[in-house]
Amino acid sequence: MESEEKHPTWMKFIELALLMSVSALLGTLYSLGYFDRILGQDLTFWFFCIILAIVILVEGFALTGFDADDHFWSWLTTGLGMLGTVLGFSIALAGIEVDALSDPATLSAEIGSFLKTVSFAIDTTMIGLSAAMVMEAMNKVREMLYGNNTAQEEQLPENREG
């Protein structure tokens, strides 16, 4: 039977509910403590804004039915997160004053400065990976709901029968 669905409707709702749960979990993690730190550091804030803009653009295009090549964009957000990690550790290691490590009076300040910069590295990783996970999950939900074709591809004249 051609009109028979490949997957029952209840499976689609379960998948969508799981995606919404993952999004809620990520939102909760950001709002419980990471958001203050992200907004408080200029470099982390810029990484966050760039990655958020990518997610909004990709999901906006996908919502309107255009093929947004989600896999490339999720790779890019992961790559930006990893770039932030390398940059953060590089800045942290470059900022260590080796002479200050031998003086107990300045050791605490050096460790504090190092850890603050390392937090930038960890936060950018989390931001990039979170964005990639959300985009890949949304891509999977769209694939399950609509198949491999997007709405825009179905509207193209060469894809119409008749």
PDB file of C-alpha atoms in Angstrom, residues 41-48 50 78-96 113-114 116-125:
ATOM      1  CA  GLN A  41      34.103  37.191  28.824  1.00  0.00           C
ATOM      2  CA  ASP A  42      34.394  39.102  25.566  1.00  0.00           C
ATOM      3  CA  LEU A  43      36.087  36.391  23.515  1.00  0.00           C
ATOM      4  CA  THR A  44      33.712  33.659  24.704  1.00  0.00           C
ATOM      5  CA  PHE A  45      30.761  35.956  24.024  1.00  0.00           C
ATOM      6  CA  TRP A  46      31.908  36.462  20.408  1.00  0.00           C
ATOM      7  CA  PHE A  47      32.368  32.736  19.859  1.00  0.00           C
ATOM      8  CA  PHE A  48      28.897  32.174  21.307  1.00  0.00           C
ATOM      9  CA  ILE A  50      29.018  33.491  15.894  1.00  0.00           C
ATOM     10  CA  THR A  78      32.382  21.757  16.140  1.00  0.00           C
ATOM     11  CA  GLY A  79      35.511  23.077  14.446  1.00  0.00           C
ATOM     12  CA  LEU A  80      34.955  26.563  15.866  1.00  0.00           C
ATOM     13  CA  GLY A  81      34.549  25.049  19.324  1.00  0.00           C
ATOM     14  CA  MET A  82      37.810  23.136  18.947  1.00  0.00           C
ATOM     15  CA  LEU A  83      39.522  26.261  17.610  1.00  0.00           C
ATOM     16  CA  GLY A  84      38.392  28.064  20.766  1.00  0.00           C
ATOM     17  CA  THR A  85      39.868  25.239  22.834  1.00  0.00           C
ATOM     18  CA  VAL A  86      43.253  25.480  21.147  1.00  0.00           C
ATOM     19  CA  LEU A  87      43.178  29.276  21.327  1.00  0.00           C
ATOM     20  CA  GLY A  88      42.229  29.204  25.015  1.00  0.00           C
ATOM     21  CA  PHE A  89      44.990  26.805  25.996  1.00  0.00           C
ATOM     22  CA  SER A  90      47.488  28.721  23.867  1.00  0.00           C
ATOM     23  CA  ILE A  91      46.584  32.017  25.552  1.00  0.00           C
ATOM     24  CA  ALA A  92      46.626  30.354  28.993  1.00  0.00           C
ATOM     25  CA  LEU A  93      50.062  28.821  28.500  1.00  0.00           C
ATOM     26  CA  ALA A  94      51.494  31.990  26.944  1.00  0.00           C
ATOM     27  CA  GLY A  95      50.274  34.037  29.912  1.00  0.00           C
ATOM     28  CA  ILE A  96      52.189  32.067  32.533  1.00  0.00           C
ATOM     29  CA  SER A 113      44.699  33.678  35.605  1.00  0.00           C
ATOM     30  CA  PHE A 114      45.529  30.321  34.015  1.00  0.00           C
ATOM     31  CA  LYS A 116      40.173  31.711  33.892  1.00  0.00           C
ATOM     32  CA  THR A 117      41.666  31.359  30.415  1.00  0.00           C
ATOM     33  CA  VAL A 118      41.251  27.571  30.474  1.00  0.00           C
ATOM     34  CA  SER A 119      37.550  28.116  31.233  1.00  0.00           C
ATOM     35  CA  PHE A 120      37.347  29.981  27.893  1.00  0.00           C
ATOM     36  CA  ALA A 121      38.786  26.896  26.184  1.00  0.00           C
ATOM     37  CA  ILE A 122      36.264  24.565  27.830  1.00  0.00           C
ATOM     38  CA  ASP A 123      33.304  26.900  27.250  1.00  0.00           C
ATOM     39  CA  THR A 124      33.982  27.298  23.529  1.00  0.00           C
ATOM     40  CA  THR A 125      34.194  23.523  23.185  1.00  0.00           C
TER      41      THR A 125
END
